[in-house]
C-alpha positions as CSV (number, residue, x, y, z in Angstrom):
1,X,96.3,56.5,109.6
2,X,97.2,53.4,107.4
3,X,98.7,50.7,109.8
4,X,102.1,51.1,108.1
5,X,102.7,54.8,108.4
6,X,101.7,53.9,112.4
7,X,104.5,50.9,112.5
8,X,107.1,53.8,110.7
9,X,106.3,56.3,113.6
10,X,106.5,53.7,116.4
11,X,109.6,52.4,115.4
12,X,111.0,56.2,114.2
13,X,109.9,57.4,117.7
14,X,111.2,54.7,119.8
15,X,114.4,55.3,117.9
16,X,114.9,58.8,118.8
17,X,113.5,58.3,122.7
18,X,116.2,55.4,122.8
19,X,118.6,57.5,121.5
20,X,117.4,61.3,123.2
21,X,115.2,60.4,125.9
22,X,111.4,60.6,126.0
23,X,111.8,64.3,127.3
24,X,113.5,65.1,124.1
25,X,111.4,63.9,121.5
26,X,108.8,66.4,120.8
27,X,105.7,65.5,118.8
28,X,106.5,68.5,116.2
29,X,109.8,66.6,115.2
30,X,108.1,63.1,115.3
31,X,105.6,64.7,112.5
32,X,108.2,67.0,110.4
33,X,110.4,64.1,109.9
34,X,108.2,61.5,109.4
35,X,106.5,63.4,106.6
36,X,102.7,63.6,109.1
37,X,101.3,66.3,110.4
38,X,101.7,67.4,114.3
39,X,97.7,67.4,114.1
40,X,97.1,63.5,112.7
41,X,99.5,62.7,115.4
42,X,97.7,64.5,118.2
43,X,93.9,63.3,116.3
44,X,95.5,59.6,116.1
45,X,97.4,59.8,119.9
46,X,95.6,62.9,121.7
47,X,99.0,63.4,123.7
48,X,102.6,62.3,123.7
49,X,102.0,60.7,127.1
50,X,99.6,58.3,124.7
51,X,102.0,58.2,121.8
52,X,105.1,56.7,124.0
53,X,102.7,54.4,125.8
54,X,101.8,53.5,122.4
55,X,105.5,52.7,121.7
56,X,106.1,51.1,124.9
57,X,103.4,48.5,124.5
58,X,105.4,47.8,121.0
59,X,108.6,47.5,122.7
60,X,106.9,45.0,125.1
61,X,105.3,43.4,122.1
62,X,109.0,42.9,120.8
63,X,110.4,41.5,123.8
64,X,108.1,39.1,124.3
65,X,109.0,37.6,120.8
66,X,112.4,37.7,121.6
67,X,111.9,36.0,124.7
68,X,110.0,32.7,122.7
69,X,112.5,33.3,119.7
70,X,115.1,32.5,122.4
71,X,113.4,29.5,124.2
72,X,112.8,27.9,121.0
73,X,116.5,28.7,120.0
74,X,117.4,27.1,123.1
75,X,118.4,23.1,123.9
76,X,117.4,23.8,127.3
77,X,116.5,26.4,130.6
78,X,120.2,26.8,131.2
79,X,121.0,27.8,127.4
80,X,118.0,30.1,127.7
81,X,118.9,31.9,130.8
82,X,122.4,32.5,129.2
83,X,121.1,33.6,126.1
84,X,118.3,35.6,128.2
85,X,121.0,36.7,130.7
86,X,123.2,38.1,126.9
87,X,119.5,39.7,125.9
88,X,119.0,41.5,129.1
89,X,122.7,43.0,128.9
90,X,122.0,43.9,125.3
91,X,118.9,45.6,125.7
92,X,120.9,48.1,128.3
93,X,123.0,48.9,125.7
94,X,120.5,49.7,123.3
95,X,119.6,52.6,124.7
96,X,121.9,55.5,125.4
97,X,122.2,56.6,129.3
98,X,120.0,60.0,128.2
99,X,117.2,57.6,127.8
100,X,117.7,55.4,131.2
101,X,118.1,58.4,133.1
102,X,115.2,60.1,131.6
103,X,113.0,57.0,132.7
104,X,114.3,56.6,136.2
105,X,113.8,60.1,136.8
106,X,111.0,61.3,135.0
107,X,109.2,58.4,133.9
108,X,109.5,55.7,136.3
109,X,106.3,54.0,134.9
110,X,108.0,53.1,131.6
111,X,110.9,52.3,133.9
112,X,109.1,50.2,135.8
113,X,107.6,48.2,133.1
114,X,110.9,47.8,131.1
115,X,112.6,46.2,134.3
116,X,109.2,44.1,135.2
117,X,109.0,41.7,131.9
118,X,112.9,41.6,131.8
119,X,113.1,40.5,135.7
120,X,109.6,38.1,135.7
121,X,111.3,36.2,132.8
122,X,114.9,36.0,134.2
123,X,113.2,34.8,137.6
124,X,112.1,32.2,135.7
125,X,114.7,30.9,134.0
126,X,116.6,30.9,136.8
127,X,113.8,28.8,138.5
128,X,113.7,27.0,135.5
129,X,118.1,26.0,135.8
130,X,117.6,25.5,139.6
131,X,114.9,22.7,139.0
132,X,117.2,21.2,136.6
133,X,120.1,21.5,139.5
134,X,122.2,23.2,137.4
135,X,122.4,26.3,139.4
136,X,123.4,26.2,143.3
137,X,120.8,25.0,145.5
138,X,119.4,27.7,148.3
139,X,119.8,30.4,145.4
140,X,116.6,32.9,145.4
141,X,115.6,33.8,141.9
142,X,114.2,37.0,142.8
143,X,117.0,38.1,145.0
144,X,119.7,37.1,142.5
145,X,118.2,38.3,139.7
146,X,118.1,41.4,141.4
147,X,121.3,41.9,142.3
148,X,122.8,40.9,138.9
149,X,120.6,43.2,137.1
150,X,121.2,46.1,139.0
151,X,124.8,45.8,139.2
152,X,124.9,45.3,135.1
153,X,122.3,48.5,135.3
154,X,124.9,50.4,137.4
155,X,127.8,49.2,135.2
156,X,125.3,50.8,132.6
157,X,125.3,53.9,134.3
158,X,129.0,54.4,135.1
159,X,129.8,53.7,131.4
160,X,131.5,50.5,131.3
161,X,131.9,49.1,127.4
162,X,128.9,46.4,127.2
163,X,131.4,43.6,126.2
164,X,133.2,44.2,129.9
165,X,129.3,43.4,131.5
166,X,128.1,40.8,129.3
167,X,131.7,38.9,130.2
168,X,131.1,39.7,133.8
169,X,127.4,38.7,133.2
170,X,128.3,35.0,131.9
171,X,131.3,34.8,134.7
172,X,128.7,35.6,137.6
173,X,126.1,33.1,135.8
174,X,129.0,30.5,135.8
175,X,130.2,31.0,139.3
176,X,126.2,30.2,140.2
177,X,126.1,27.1,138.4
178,X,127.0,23.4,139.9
179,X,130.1,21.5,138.5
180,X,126.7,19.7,136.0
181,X,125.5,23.3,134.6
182,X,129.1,24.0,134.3
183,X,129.8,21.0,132.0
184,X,126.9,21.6,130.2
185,X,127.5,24.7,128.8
């Protein structure tokens, strides 16, 4: 298989499991409408387990250029972790909740990896801001990282519109920051 064709079916696959769920997508489908056969996929892949880790390492491939695309689009850490903060709140809404609740459940590997780049690099720009002083001082990056990411996951969940999180994302950022972050943004 031509390295094209491959880049088509990654991006065609992780389309649909964004959109169905990985439980949905069935190899058959993959092949009919992307014009392969079911047995190239299976010669190239040997199993769907290997074709969505195959797309997963993509989508990790992806984020990590968005995450330097947004440093270097950045003036500084506290610009970044906004922008990262907008990103991360994004991201949930690029999926639809079949997919999240697929991964939780079923897969919590690919669920597991998802959350892991997304909260090592928002740890870190919150490390970043609080070495700067422009968030509070005494804040833990991992805890509060934590807690805002799983309350915009949950706001996920429950269906809230993603402009309603991303404004309650930048709010709870902002109510974190020192009267200096504050004036910076």
């Amino acid at each position: 298989m031509d390295e094209r064709t491959e880049k088509r079916l990654i991006a065609f696959a992780s389309q649909s499991v964004r959109q169905y769920g990985i439980r949905a997508v069935r190899m058959d489908t993959i092949a009919r409408d992307m014009g392969v056969s079911k047995r190239t996929l299976y010669k190239e892949y040997k199993s769907k387990d290997n074709f969505i880790r195959t797309c997963l390492e993509s989508y990790v491939d992806r984020v990590g250029n968005l995450f330097r695309l947004l440093r270097l689009e950045a003036t500084d850490p506290l610009e970044y972790l906004c922008a990262l903060t907008r990103a991360f709140v994004d991201n949930l809404y690029k999926a639809e909740l079949a997919f999240w609740l697929d991964i939780t459940e079923h897969y919590p590997h690919v669920y597991e990896t998802i959350w892991g780049i997304w909260m090592s690099e928002l740890e870190t720009a919150v490390g970043e801001c609080l070495q700067g002083r422009w968030l509070v001082d005494g804040l833990d990056p991992r805890e509060y990282v934590s807690a805002l990411s799983t309350l915009f996951y949950q706001a996920r969940m429950a269906g809230s519109p993603s402009q309603s999180v991303a404004y309650s994302a930048y709010l709870m950022l902002r109510g974190s920051m020192t009267m200096e972050g504050i004036l910076r943004l």
